[in-house]
Structure formats: structure tokens, C-alpha cells
PDB file of C-alpha atoms in Angstrom:
ATOM      1  CA  MET A  18       4.847 -17.153 -23.321  1.00 35.00           C
ATOM      2  CA  ARG A  19       2.622 -14.083 -23.484  1.00 44.00           C
ATOM      3  CA  ILE A  20      -1.114 -14.748 -23.485  1.00 44.00           C
ATOM      4  CA  MET A  21      -3.361 -12.113 -25.066  1.00 47.00           C
ATOM      5  CA  LEU A  22      -6.406 -11.861 -22.841  1.00 54.00           C
ATOM      6  CA  LEU A  23     -10.013 -11.043 -23.527  1.00 61.00           C
ATOM      7  CA  SER A  24     -10.819 -11.649 -19.847  1.00 87.00           C
ATOM      8  CA  PHE A  25      -8.673 -11.998 -16.755  1.00 96.00           C
ATOM      9  CA  GLN A  26     -11.175 -14.337 -15.091  1.00 97.00           C
ATOM     10  CA  PRO A  27      -9.671 -17.632 -16.344  1.00 97.00           C
ATOM     11  CA  VAL A  28      -6.226 -16.452 -15.261  1.00 97.00           C
ATOM     12  CA  LEU A  29      -7.412 -15.649 -11.740  1.00 98.00           C
ATOM     13  CA  GLU A  30      -9.111 -19.029 -11.433  1.00 98.00           C
ATOM     14  CA  ARG A  31      -5.954 -20.775 -12.612  1.00 98.00           C
ATOM     15  CA  ILE A  32      -3.842 -18.824 -10.123  1.00 98.00           C
ATOM     16  CA  ALA A  33      -6.158 -19.665  -7.218  1.00 98.00           C
ATOM     17  CA  GLU A  34      -5.840 -23.348  -8.089  1.00 97.00           C
ATOM     18  CA  GLU A  35      -2.080 -23.313  -8.571  1.00 98.00           C
ATOM     19  CA  ILE A  36      -1.198 -21.490  -5.352  1.00 97.00           C
ATOM     20  CA  GLY A  37      -3.807 -23.229  -3.212  1.00 95.00           C
ATOM     21  CA  ASP A  38      -1.204 -25.122  -1.166  1.00 96.00           C
ATOM     22  CA  LEU A  39       0.358 -21.814  -0.093  1.00 97.00           C
ATOM     23  CA  VAL A  40      -2.863 -20.375   1.307  1.00 97.00           C
ATOM     24  CA  GLY A  41      -2.686 -20.834   5.048  1.00 94.00           C
ATOM     25  CA  ARG A  42       1.078 -20.572   5.249  1.00 95.00           C
ATOM     26  CA  GLY A  43       2.671 -17.781   7.249  1.00 95.00           C
ATOM     27  CA  ARG A  44       1.240 -16.050  10.291  1.00 94.00           C
ATOM     28  CA  PRO A  45      -1.042 -13.047  10.714  1.00 94.00           C
ATOM     29  CA  ALA A  46       0.554  -9.924  12.186  1.00 90.00           C
ATOM     30  CA  ASP A  47       0.622 -10.519  15.926  1.00 85.00           C
ATOM     31  CA  TYR A  48       2.056  -7.211  17.152  1.00 82.00           C
ATOM     32  CA  ILE A  49      -1.349  -5.622  16.534  1.00 84.00           C
ATOM     33  CA  PRO A  50      -3.825  -7.733  18.544  1.00 87.00           C
ATOM     34  CA  ALA A  51      -6.770  -6.839  16.303  1.00 86.00           C
ATOM     35  CA  LEU A  52      -4.917  -8.365  13.331  1.00 90.00           C
ATOM     36  CA  ALA A  53      -3.627 -11.438  15.149  1.00 88.00           C
ATOM     37  CA  VAL A  54      -7.023 -13.112  14.836  1.00 88.00           C
ATOM     38  CA  GLY A  55      -6.876 -13.015  11.008  1.00 89.00           C
ATOM     39  CA  ASP A  56      -7.603 -16.319   9.247  1.00 92.00           C
ATOM     40  CA  PRO A  57      -4.616 -17.376   7.084  1.00 91.00           C
ATOM     41  CA  SER A  58      -6.884 -19.694   5.072  1.00 95.00           C
ATOM     42  CA  ARG A  59      -8.586 -16.722   3.408  1.00 97.00           C
ATOM     43  CA  PHE A  60      -7.526 -15.714  -0.096  1.00 98.00           C
ATOM     44  CA  GLY A  61      -8.884 -13.218  -2.594  1.00 98.00           C
ATOM     45  CA  MET A  62      -7.605 -11.585  -5.753  1.00 98.00           C
ATOM     46  CA  ALA A  63      -9.017  -8.944  -8.093  1.00 98.00           C
ATOM     47  CA  VAL A  64      -7.940  -7.293 -11.332  1.00 98.00           C
ATOM     48  CA  ALA A  65      -9.387  -3.959 -12.483  1.00 98.00           C
ATOM     49  CA  GLU A  66      -9.035  -2.789 -16.061  1.00 97.00           C
ATOM     50  CA  LEU A  67      -8.660   0.878 -16.947  1.00 97.00           C
ATOM     51  CA  ASP A  68     -12.372   1.243 -17.702  1.00 96.00           C
ATOM     52  CA  GLY A  69     -13.377  -0.080 -14.274  1.00 96.00           C
ATOM     53  CA  THR A  70     -14.172  -3.656 -15.297  1.00 97.00           C
ATOM     54  CA  VAL A  71     -13.266  -5.910 -12.355  1.00 98.00           C
ATOM     55  CA  TYR A  72     -12.541  -9.635 -12.229  1.00 98.00           C
ATOM     56  CA  GLY A  73     -12.165 -11.569  -8.997  1.00 98.00           C
ATOM     57  CA  VAL A  74     -11.641 -14.921  -7.366  1.00 98.00           C
ATOM     58  CA  GLY A  75     -11.959 -16.273  -3.840  1.00 98.00           C
ATOM     59  CA  ASP A  76     -12.583 -13.701  -1.084  1.00 98.00           C
ATOM     60  CA  TRP A  77     -12.142 -10.766  -3.482  1.00 98.00           C
ATOM     61  CA  GLN A  78     -15.141  -8.869  -2.104  1.00 98.00           C
ATOM     62  CA  GLN A  79     -14.327  -9.457   1.574  1.00 98.00           C
ATOM     63  CA  PRO A  80     -13.192  -6.282   3.411  1.00 98.00           C
ATOM     64  CA  PHE A  81      -9.883  -6.521   5.278  1.00 97.00           C
ATOM     65  CA  SER A  82      -7.565  -4.169   7.155  1.00 97.00           C
ATOM     66  CA  THR A  83      -5.627  -2.217   4.537  1.00 98.00           C
ATOM     67  CA  GLN A  84      -2.805  -1.116   6.867  1.00 96.00           C
ATOM     68  CA  SER A  85       0.275   0.070   4.927  1.00 96.00           C
ATOM     69  CA  VAL A  86      -1.416  -0.306   1.538  1.00 98.00           C
ATOM     70  CA  THR A  87      -2.957   3.115   2.244  1.00 98.00           C
ATOM     71  CA  LYS A  88       0.485   4.726   2.243  1.00 98.00           C
ATOM     72  CA  VAL A  89       0.363   4.797  -1.556  1.00 98.00           C
ATOM     73  CA  PHE A  90      -2.754   6.944  -1.516  1.00 98.00           C
ATOM     74  CA  THR A  91      -1.564   9.403   1.133  1.00 98.00           C
ATOM     75  CA  LEU A  92       1.652   9.771  -0.859  1.00 98.00           C
ATOM     76  CA  ALA A  93      -0.349  10.518  -4.012  1.00 98.00           C
ATOM     77  CA  LEU A  94      -2.500  13.095  -2.234  1.00 98.00           C
ATOM     78  CA  ALA A  95       0.471  14.848  -0.643  1.00 98.00           C
ATOM     79  CA  LEU A  96       2.474  14.812  -3.871  1.00 98.00           C
ATOM     80  CA  ALA A  97      -0.490  16.204  -5.816  1.00 98.00           C
ATOM     81  CA  ARG A  98      -0.735  19.160  -3.424  1.00 97.00           C
ATOM     82  CA  GLU A  99       2.896  19.824  -2.549  1.00 96.00           C
ATOM     83  CA  GLY A 100       4.893  18.592  -5.528  1.00 97.00           C
ATOM     84  CA  GLU A 101       8.669  18.322  -5.283  1.00 96.00           C
ATOM     85  CA  VAL A 102       8.752  20.047  -1.880  1.00 97.00           C
ATOM     86  CA  LEU A 103       7.566  16.769  -0.371  1.00 98.00           C
ATOM     87  CA  TRP A 104      10.858  15.097  -1.234  1.00 97.00           C
ATOM     88  CA  GLU A 105      12.725  17.559   0.995  1.00 97.00           C
ATOM     89  CA  HIS A 106      11.147  15.760   3.960  1.00 97.00           C
ATOM     90  CA  VAL A 107      11.313  12.115   2.889  1.00 97.00           C
ATOM     91  CA  GLY A 108      13.674  10.164   0.640  1.00 96.00           C
ATOM     92  CA  ARG A 109      13.140   7.727  -2.207  1.00 95.00           C
ATOM     93  CA  GLU A 110      15.677   5.011  -1.397  1.00 91.00           C
ATOM     94  CA  PRO A 111      15.130   1.434  -0.160  1.00 90.00           C
ATOM     95  CA  SER A 112      15.805   1.154   3.546  1.00 78.00           C
ATOM     96  CA  GLY A 113      17.279  -2.317   3.928  1.00 69.00           C
ATOM     97  CA  ASN A 114      15.934  -2.308   7.489  1.00 69.00           C
ATOM     98  CA  PRO A 115      12.640  -3.375   9.093  1.00 66.00           C
ATOM     99  CA  PHE A 116       9.703  -1.057   8.368  1.00 65.00           C
ATOM    100  CA  ASN A 117       9.563   0.251  11.951  1.00 67.00           C
ATOM    101  CA  SER A 118      13.313   0.707  12.457  1.00 71.00           C
ATOM    102  CA  LEU A 119      14.707   3.710  14.316  1.00 76.00           C
ATOM    103  CA  VAL A 120      18.297   3.056  13.323  1.00 77.00           C
ATOM    104  CA  GLN A 121      18.644   5.058  10.112  1.00 80.00           C
ATOM    105  CA  LEU A 122      16.858   8.168  11.342  1.00 86.00           C
ATOM    106  CA  GLU A 123      19.685   9.257  13.616  1.00 83.00           C
ATOM    107  CA  TYR A 124      22.319   8.790  10.915  1.00 84.00           C
ATOM    108  CA  GLU A 125      20.201  10.697   8.402  1.00 86.00           C
ATOM    109  CA  HIS A 126      19.104  13.565  10.640  1.00 90.00           C
ATOM    110  CA  GLY A 127      15.444  12.722  10.886  1.00 94.00           C
ATOM    111  CA  ILE A 128      14.787  12.310   7.144  1.00 95.00           C
ATOM    112  CA  PRO A 129      13.242   8.864   6.498  1.00 95.00           C
ATOM    113  CA  ARG A 130      14.593   6.778   3.634  1.00 94.00           C
ATOM    114  CA  ASN A 131      11.264   6.435   1.783  1.00 95.00           C
ATOM    115  CA  PRO A 132       7.511   7.092   2.159  1.00 97.00           C
ATOM    116  CA  PHE A 133       6.589   3.458   2.808  1.00 96.00           C
ATOM    117  CA  ILE A 134       8.544   2.621   5.939  1.00 93.00           C
ATOM    118  CA  ASN A 135       6.673   3.772   9.036  1.00 93.00           C
ATOM    119  CA  ALA A 136       8.828   6.841   9.624  1.00 95.00           C
ATOM    120  CA  GLY A 137       8.354   7.992   6.043  1.00 96.00           C
ATOM    121  CA  ALA A 138       4.624   7.352   6.121  1.00 97.00           C
ATOM    122  CA  LEU A 139       4.345   9.394   9.305  1.00 98.00           C
ATOM    123  CA  VAL A 140       6.069  12.312   7.558  1.00 98.00           C
ATOM    124  CA  VAL A 141       3.758  12.053   4.543  1.00 98.00           C
ATOM    125  CA  THR A 142       0.673  11.912   6.774  1.00 98.00           C
ATOM    126  CA  ASP A 143       1.985  14.919   8.690  1.00 98.00           C
ATOM    127  CA  ARG A 144       2.482  16.867   5.447  1.00 98.00           C
ATOM    128  CA  LEU A 145      -0.980  15.902   4.206  1.00 98.00           C
ATOM    129  CA  HIS A 146      -2.584  16.911   7.494  1.00 98.00           C
ATOM    130  CA  SER A 147      -0.916  20.324   7.315  1.00 98.00           C
ATOM    131  CA  LEU A 148      -2.130  20.727   3.739  1.00 97.00           C
ATOM    132  CA  THR A 149      -5.727  19.569   4.279  1.00 98.00           C
ATOM    133  CA  GLY A 150      -6.476  19.763   8.002  1.00 97.00           C
ATOM    134  CA  ASP A 151      -7.835  16.200   7.792  1.00 98.00           C
ATOM    135  CA  ALA A 152      -5.316  13.681   6.468  1.00 98.00           C
ATOM    136  CA  SER A 153      -7.300  10.536   7.220  1.00 98.00           C
ATOM    137  CA  GLY A 154     -10.557  12.066   6.007  1.00 98.00           C
ATOM    138  CA  SER A 155      -8.947  13.158   2.730  1.00 98.00           C
ATOM    139  CA  LEU A 156      -7.617   9.649   2.245  1.00 98.00           C
ATOM    140  CA  LEU A 157     -10.998   8.062   2.930  1.00 98.00           C
ATOM    141  CA  ASP A 158     -12.678  10.447   0.481  1.00 98.00           C
ATOM    142  CA  LEU A 159     -10.205   9.464  -2.243  1.00 98.00           C
ATOM    143  CA  LEU A 160     -10.644   5.735  -1.660  1.00 98.00           C
ATOM    144  CA  ARG A 161     -14.432   6.023  -1.671  1.00 98.00           C
ATOM    145  CA  ALA A 162     -14.464   8.066  -4.864  1.00 98.00           C
ATOM    146  CA  GLU A 163     -11.990   5.907  -6.798  1.00 98.00           C
ATOM    147  CA  SER A 164     -13.482   2.572  -5.697  1.00 98.00           C
ATOM    148  CA  GLY A 165     -17.075   3.736  -6.069  1.00 98.00           C
ATOM    149  CA  ASN A 166     -17.795   2.270  -2.625  1.00 98.00           C
ATOM    150  CA  MET A 167     -19.209   4.948  -0.319  1.00 98.00           C
ATOM    151  CA  ASP A 168     -19.388   2.428   2.540  1.00 98.00           C
ATOM    152  CA  LEU A 169     -15.625   2.280   3.045  1.00 98.00           C
ATOM    153  CA  ASP A 170     -14.759   3.389   6.565  1.00 98.00           C
ATOM    154  CA  PHE A 171     -12.317   3.253   9.445  1.00 98.00           C
ATOM    155  CA  ASP A 172     -12.292   0.243  11.756  1.00 96.00           C
ATOM    156  CA  ARG A 173     -12.384   1.774  15.233  1.00 94.00           C
ATOM    157  CA  ASP A 174     -11.276  -1.451  16.929  1.00 93.00           C
ATOM    158  CA  VAL A 175      -8.167  -1.723  14.751  1.00 94.00           C
ATOM    159  CA  ALA A 176      -7.333   1.969  15.259  1.00 94.00           C
ATOM    160  CA  ALA A 177      -7.709   1.560  19.014  1.00 94.00           C
ATOM    161  CA  SER A 178      -5.559  -1.569  18.996  1.00 91.00           C
ATOM    162  CA  GLU A 179      -2.813   0.206  17.064  1.00 90.00           C
ATOM    163  CA  THR A 180      -3.008   3.212  19.386  1.00 92.00           C
ATOM    164  CA  ALA A 181      -2.645   0.987  22.448  1.00 91.00           C
ATOM    165  CA  HIS A 182       0.421  -0.706  20.955  1.00 88.00           C
ATOM    166  CA  GLY A 183       1.897   2.245  19.071  1.00 91.00           C
ATOM    167  CA  ASP A 184       4.923   3.091  21.182  1.00 93.00           C
ATOM    168  CA  ARG A 185       7.387   2.466  18.356  1.00 93.00           C
ATOM    169  CA  ASN A 186       5.502   4.774  15.990  1.00 94.00           C
ATOM    170  CA  ALA A 187       5.288   7.398  18.719  1.00 96.00           C
ATOM    171  CA  ALA A 188       9.054   7.125  19.197  1.00 95.00           C
ATOM    172  CA  LEU A 189       9.616   7.576  15.455  1.00 95.00           C
ATOM    173  CA  ALA A 190       7.366  10.643  15.376  1.00 97.00           C
ATOM    174  CA  HIS A 191       8.948  12.283  18.419  1.00 97.00           C
ATOM    175  CA  PHE A 192      12.442  11.608  17.087  1.00 95.00           C
ATOM    176  CA  MET A 193      11.637  13.238  13.736  1.00 97.00           C
ATOM    177  CA  ALA A 194       9.958  16.133  15.534  1.00 97.00           C
ATOM    178  CA  SER A 195      13.246  16.749  17.344  1.00 96.00           C
ATOM    179  CA  TYR A 196      14.757  17.352  13.888  1.00 96.00           C
ATOM    180  CA  GLU A 197      11.845  19.660  12.987  1.00 97.00           C
ATOM    181  CA  ASN A 198      10.615  17.228  10.323  1.00 98.00           C
ATOM    182  CA  ILE A 199       7.138  16.957  11.900  1.00 98.00           C
ATOM    183  CA  GLU A 200       4.825  19.994  11.901  1.00 98.00           C
ATOM    184  CA  ASN A 201       1.759  18.765  13.791  1.00 98.00           C
ATOM    185  CA  ALA A 202       1.532  17.753  17.431  1.00 98.00           C
ATOM    186  CA  VAL A 203       2.636  14.138  17.714  1.00 98.00           C
ATOM    187  CA  PRO A 204      -0.634  12.922  19.324  1.00 97.00           C
ATOM    188  CA  VAL A 205      -2.594  14.481  16.442  1.00 98.00           C
ATOM    189  CA  LEU A 206      -0.296  12.896  13.871  1.00 98.00           C
ATOM    190  CA  LEU A 207      -0.552   9.466  15.498  1.00 98.00           C
ATOM    191  CA  ARG A 208      -4.352   9.691  15.563  1.00 97.00           C
ATOM    192  CA  GLU A 209      -4.432  10.445  11.843  1.00 98.00           C
ATOM    193  CA  TYR A 210      -1.890   7.747  11.046  1.00 98.00           C
ATOM    194  CA  PHE A 211      -3.650   4.998  12.973  1.00 97.00           C
ATOM    195  CA  ARG A 212      -7.005   5.961  11.456  1.00 97.00           C
ATOM    196  CA  GLN A 213      -5.416   5.839   8.014  1.00 97.00           C
ATOM    197  CA  CYS A 214      -4.088   2.327   8.587  1.00 96.00           C
ATOM    198  CA  SER A 215      -7.406   1.073   9.998  1.00 97.00           C
ATOM    199  CA  ILE A 216      -9.469   1.548   6.820  1.00 98.00           C
ATOM    200  CA  GLU A 217     -11.192  -1.635   5.683  1.00 98.00           C
ATOM    201  CA  ALA A 218     -11.544  -2.385   1.970  1.00 98.00           C
ATOM    202  CA  SER A 219     -11.804  -5.403  -0.310  1.00 98.00           C
ATOM    203  CA  CYS A 220      -9.564  -6.532  -3.157  1.00 98.00           C
ATOM    204  CA  ALA A 221     -12.142  -5.151  -5.591  1.00 98.00           C
ATOM    205  CA  ASP A 222     -12.170  -1.782  -3.826  1.00 98.00           C
ATOM    206  CA  LEU A 223      -8.400  -1.444  -3.785  1.00 98.00           C
ATOM    207  CA  ALA A 224      -7.853  -2.667  -7.340  1.00 98.00           C
ATOM    208  CA  LEU A 225     -10.291   0.008  -8.532  1.00 98.00           C
ATOM    209  CA  ALA A 226      -8.879   2.702  -6.226  1.00 98.00           C
ATOM    210  CA  THR A 227      -5.362   2.138  -7.543  1.00 98.00           C
ATOM    211  CA  GLY A 228      -6.459   2.656 -11.150  1.00 98.00           C
ATOM    212  CA  PHE A 229      -5.174   6.237 -11.397  1.00 98.00           C
ATOM    213  CA  LEU A 230      -1.624   4.880 -11.235  1.00 98.00           C
ATOM    214  CA  ALA A 231      -2.251   2.649 -14.262  1.00 98.00           C
ATOM    215  CA  ARG A 232      -3.930   5.570 -16.048  1.00 98.00           C
ATOM    216  CA  HIS A 233      -0.824   7.739 -15.527  1.00 98.00           C
ATOM    217  CA  GLY A 234      -2.472   9.990 -12.928  1.00 98.00           C
ATOM    218  CA  ILE A 235      -6.047  10.140 -14.264  1.00 98.00           C
ATOM    219  CA  ARG A 236      -8.841   9.484 -11.771  1.00 98.00           C
ATOM    220  CA  ALA A 237     -11.904   7.344 -12.391  1.00 97.00           C
ATOM    221  CA  ASP A 238     -13.986  10.436 -13.243  1.00 98.00           C
ATOM    222  CA  GLY A 239     -11.485  11.584 -15.873  1.00 98.00           C
ATOM    223  CA  SER A 240      -9.942  14.381 -13.809  1.00 98.00           C
ATOM    224  CA  ARG A 241      -6.216  14.429 -13.135  1.00 98.00           C
ATOM    225  CA  LEU A 242      -4.856  13.695  -9.660  1.00 98.00           C
ATOM    226  CA  LEU A 243      -1.164  13.420 -10.563  1.00 98.00           C
ATOM    227  CA  THR A 244       0.896  14.562 -13.502  1.00 98.00           C
ATOM    228  CA  ARG A 245       2.201  11.756 -15.663  1.00 98.00           C
ATOM    229  CA  SER A 246       5.635  12.322 -14.140  1.00 98.00           C
ATOM    230  CA  GLN A 247       4.269  12.153 -10.580  1.00 98.00           C
ATOM    231  CA  ALA A 248       2.427   8.900 -11.339  1.00 98.00           C
ATOM    232  CA  LYS A 249       5.707   7.511 -12.638  1.00 98.00           C
ATOM    233  CA  GLN A 250       7.420   8.604  -9.415  1.00 97.00           C
ATOM    234  CA  VAL A 251       4.861   6.854  -7.200  1.00 98.00           C
ATOM    235  CA  ASN A 252       5.080   3.668  -9.263  1.00 98.00           C
ATOM    236  CA  ALA A 253       8.885   3.789  -9.123  1.00 98.00           C
ATOM    237  CA  VAL A 254       8.954   4.123  -5.341  1.00 98.00           C
ATOM    238  CA  MET A 255       6.428   1.288  -5.067  1.00 98.00           C
ATOM    239  CA  LEU A 256       8.705  -0.952  -7.139  1.00 97.00           C
ATOM    240  CA  THR A 257      11.841  -0.177  -5.130  1.00 96.00           C
ATOM    241  CA  CYS A 258      10.381   0.298  -1.631  1.00 96.00           C
ATOM    242  CA  GLY A 259       6.814  -1.043  -1.517  1.00 96.00           C
ATOM    243  CA  THR A 260       7.324  -4.421   0.125  1.00 95.00           C
ATOM    244  CA  TYR A 261       9.468  -3.475   3.126  1.00 85.00           C
ATOM    245  CA  ASP A 262      12.982  -4.924   2.948  1.00 85.00           C
ATOM    246  CA  ALA A 263      11.871  -7.607   0.464  1.00 91.00           C
ATOM    247  CA  ALA A 264      11.462  -5.127  -2.413  1.00 93.00           C
ATOM    248  CA  GLY A 265      14.329  -6.586  -4.438  1.00 93.00           C
ATOM    249  CA  ASP A 266      12.924 -10.099  -4.231  1.00 95.00           C
ATOM    250  CA  PHE A 267       9.425  -8.816  -5.077  1.00 96.00           C
ATOM    251  CA  ALA A 268      10.733  -6.996  -8.161  1.00 96.00           C
ATOM    252  CA  TYR A 269      12.622 -10.136  -9.171  1.00 96.00           C
ATOM    253  CA  ARG A 270       9.614 -12.431  -8.773  1.00 97.00           C
ATOM    254  CA  VAL A 271       6.704 -10.180  -9.727  1.00 98.00           C
ATOM    255  CA  GLY A 272       8.148  -7.351 -11.803  1.00 97.00           C
ATOM    256  CA  LEU A 273       5.460  -4.802 -10.946  1.00 98.00           C
ATOM    257  CA  PRO A 274       5.179  -1.751  -8.700  1.00 98.00           C
ATOM    258  CA  GLY A 275       3.496  -3.026  -5.542  1.00 98.00           C
ATOM    259  CA  LYS A 276       2.655  -2.092  -1.975  1.00 98.00           C
ATOM    260  CA  SER A 277       1.939  -4.551   0.793  1.00 97.00           C
ATOM    261  CA  GLY A 278       0.347  -4.217   4.206  1.00 97.00           C
ATOM    262  CA  VAL A 279       0.510  -6.385   7.307  1.00 95.00           C
ATOM    263  CA  GLY A 280      -3.228  -7.011   7.008  1.00 96.00           C
ATOM    264  CA  GLY A 281      -2.240  -9.375   4.188  1.00 97.00           C
ATOM    265  CA  GLY A 282      -3.104  -7.150   1.237  1.00 98.00           C
ATOM    266  CA  ILE A 283      -0.887  -6.228  -1.717  1.00 98.00           C
ATOM    267  CA  ILE A 284      -1.741  -3.837  -4.544  1.00 98.00           C
ATOM    268  CA  ALA A 285       0.133  -3.879  -7.852  1.00 98.00           C
ATOM    269  CA  VAL A 286       0.116  -1.777 -11.023  1.00 98.00           C
ATOM    270  CA  VAL A 287       0.553  -2.655 -14.691  1.00 98.00           C
ATOM    271  CA  PRO A 288       0.902   0.874 -16.139  1.00 98.00           C
ATOM    272  CA  GLY A 289      -1.399   1.450 -19.069  1.00 97.00           C
ATOM    273  CA  ARG A 290      -3.164  -1.898 -18.595  1.00 97.00           C
ATOM    274  CA  CYS A 291      -4.668  -2.799 -15.218  1.00 98.00           C
ATOM    275  CA  THR A 292      -4.316  -2.834 -11.424  1.00 98.00           C
ATOM    276  CA  LEU A 293      -4.450  -5.733  -8.996  1.00 98.00           C
ATOM    277  CA  CYS A 294      -5.078  -6.466  -5.351  1.00 98.00           C
ATOM    278  CA  VAL A 295      -4.514  -9.756  -3.588  1.00 98.00           C
ATOM    279  CA  TRP A 296      -5.234 -10.625   0.032  1.00 98.00           C
ATOM    280  CA  SER A 297      -4.292 -13.474   2.330  1.00 98.00           C
ATOM    281  CA  PRO A 298      -3.423 -12.799   6.006  1.00 97.00           C
ATOM    282  CA  GLY A 299      -0.591 -15.316   6.392  1.00 97.00           C
ATOM    283  CA  LEU A 300       2.642 -13.258   6.340  1.00 96.00           C
ATOM    284  CA  ASP A 301       6.266 -14.201   5.787  1.00 95.00           C
ATOM    285  CA  GLU A 302       9.054 -13.039   8.103  1.00 92.00           C
ATOM    286  CA  ARG A 303       9.267  -9.697   6.269  1.00 91.00           C
ATOM    287  CA  GLY A 304       5.592  -8.870   6.658  1.00 92.00           C
ATOM    288  CA  ASN A 305       4.336  -9.743   3.148  1.00 96.00           C
ATOM    289  CA  SER A 306       1.513 -12.140   2.334  1.00 97.00           C
ATOM    290  CA  VAL A 307       2.942 -15.558   1.403  1.00 98.00           C
ATOM    291  CA  ALA A 308       0.070 -16.525  -0.884  1.00 98.00           C
ATOM    292  CA  GLY A 309      -0.280 -12.949  -2.151  1.00 98.00           C
ATOM    293  CA  VAL A 310       3.281 -12.681  -3.457  1.00 98.00           C
ATOM    294  CA  ALA A 311       2.999 -16.128  -5.038  1.00 98.00           C
ATOM    295  CA  ALA A 312      -0.273 -15.165  -6.741  1.00 98.00           C
ATOM    296  CA  LEU A 313       1.228 -12.001  -8.232  1.00 98.00           C
ATOM    297  CA  ASP A 314       4.266 -13.998  -9.352  1.00 98.00           C
ATOM    298  CA  ARG A 315       1.959 -16.417 -11.181  1.00 98.00           C
ATOM    299  CA  PHE A 316      -0.029 -13.539 -12.708  1.00 98.00           C
ATOM    300  CA  THR A 317       2.979 -11.933 -14.381  1.00 98.00           C
ATOM    301  CA  THR A 318       4.353 -15.305 -15.454  1.00 97.00           C
ATOM    302  CA  ILE A 319       1.077 -16.444 -17.031  1.00 97.00           C
ATOM    303  CA  THR A 320       0.160 -13.145 -18.697  1.00 96.00           C
ATOM    304  CA  GLY A 321       3.572 -11.737 -19.520  1.00 95.00           C
ATOM    305  CA  LEU A 322       2.408  -8.407 -18.067  1.00 96.00           C
ATOM    306  CA  SER A 323       5.210  -6.687 -16.167  1.00 95.00           C
ATOM    307  CA  VAL A 324       7.279  -3.517 -16.385  1.00 94.00           C
ATOM    308  CA  PHE A 325      10.284  -5.502 -17.646  1.00 91.00           C
TER     309      PHE A 325
END
């Protein structure tokens, strides 16, 4: 049954109560030592309306490591500057393989399946760095402006931890460079990529920052970042590819464009209505927050808000 809402706050409080037994399940990402110490008992959720009104519950104002959630924003920035040319370097299809897999790249001549697996995100960051000269800085500027939080920043410890354990990403980058699908020097690209993934932000910050996708490409200040068609493209790729190789199950359960990160965060978009971010560090075997997916499932079930 659809519930017409004057405020999302009662819904968030109901969700927090109903999924409480799932908070603490799963395990933090352990292949990045700086993330392995995450507390699975933490949970936060925020909803931002189109006018910037934000509702939250739990640890919704607690900064956490955004990780792959930032791939949505680098994609938007690169697409805004380069347009359709971007898709000559990265595909738009679900991968069906783990997010850091090397397997498909050789079969597909160095063109990653989509922008949200690691190989695809490396290509997008490379394109953005060529276009701006400062990929991670451009990303941080966008997140600060759209969230209204000028204190957002990189976490140097997380970036260093990822750099020290980044052999697989280095292999992906070098392999794509051998197919001439990487323009910048691989060490430069990896620096920008790890800085990008290390940004800390809260559920409130990310719900607000994602708002341009619900406003069909319009930024918080009223200027246009993406055309309406480009915003649709980003949302479509989020729906089909945004939660690693669990995208089909996420679409089935949640019914919204979403993007997860191994820091435990997930952003989601209700076009024309609102944006969401949920965070809980306990991950399932596919790298998505156990409590986070359940919370978004409850949100669309309770409110009737989905793209279907």
C-alpha cells in the first residue's frame, strides 16, 4: 500500500526498528586494513528531498569511508565534460563477475564492462583526470558543493592503506594501458583513484550530494550538471550495475538506482522525489551492506516509491 508522506522521519524510525536484528550481521571489508576495523553495529540512514530538506536516523551524521559510492560522481563529472565519447572507453553492461576481476578485460580488449567495477572506474577517473588535471580534487569540489559541507576531505590513512594493498588495481590499470585505454601514467591514475575512494562523508552528506540525479541533472544551486538524458543514463547504469554482481537482486528487492561501497554505504535515487543514503559496515559476500540493503528494501515497500 502506498503511503503519502508529509515527512520521511516516521518511516526512517520504523525502518531502523524493523531491521535492527540485521545490524551487526556481515563483516567489514578486510582486504583494506583501514576498513577492517569498522564496527558492524553502526547504522545510519538519511533521506534528502529535492529542496534540500534532510531526514535521518541512527548514525546518519557520522562520516564513513565512501569507497565505490564516489564512482557515481566521477562518472557524472566525466560524462558532463566528455559526453558520448566516454562510452567508447567503458561499457554499460552488468559484469556478472567480482568487482576487481581481470577475467573479462582480456576477452573484451581492455574495455571494461561498466563504470562501477574497478576497471571501469579506473577508466572514468583516467578520463576525468585528462579533462581536468585533478580528478580527485574535482570530485571533492563537487561533493562539497552539493552537500553544503566544506569540511569533506580525503582520509590519508585509508588512501595509504589502499595504496599499500592495491596490486590488483595496479594490474587492472596496466592491463588496460596495454590496450591504450589509459592515458595517464599508471602511478598518477592510482593516486587519484585511491584518493577518490578515501573521501569520508556522512549519510546526510551523500543523500544531499546525490540530489542532482533526482532533479534530472540540476545541481543544488540551480545550475545544470547533466542533461536530462545523461541523468537518466547514470541512473540506469546504477540500477543495472551499481551493486557489483548483486545488481539483479538489488533491483528485485529495492527497485531503485543505487550504488554501494565496501565502506558499508549505499546511495539510492527516487527520480523526481528524493535521494537516500544508508550506512552499516557489515557486508555480505558480494560486498554490499547487509543492513543497508534491507533498509532500502523496507523503504520502498513502506512508501511505494520505486522506479517500477
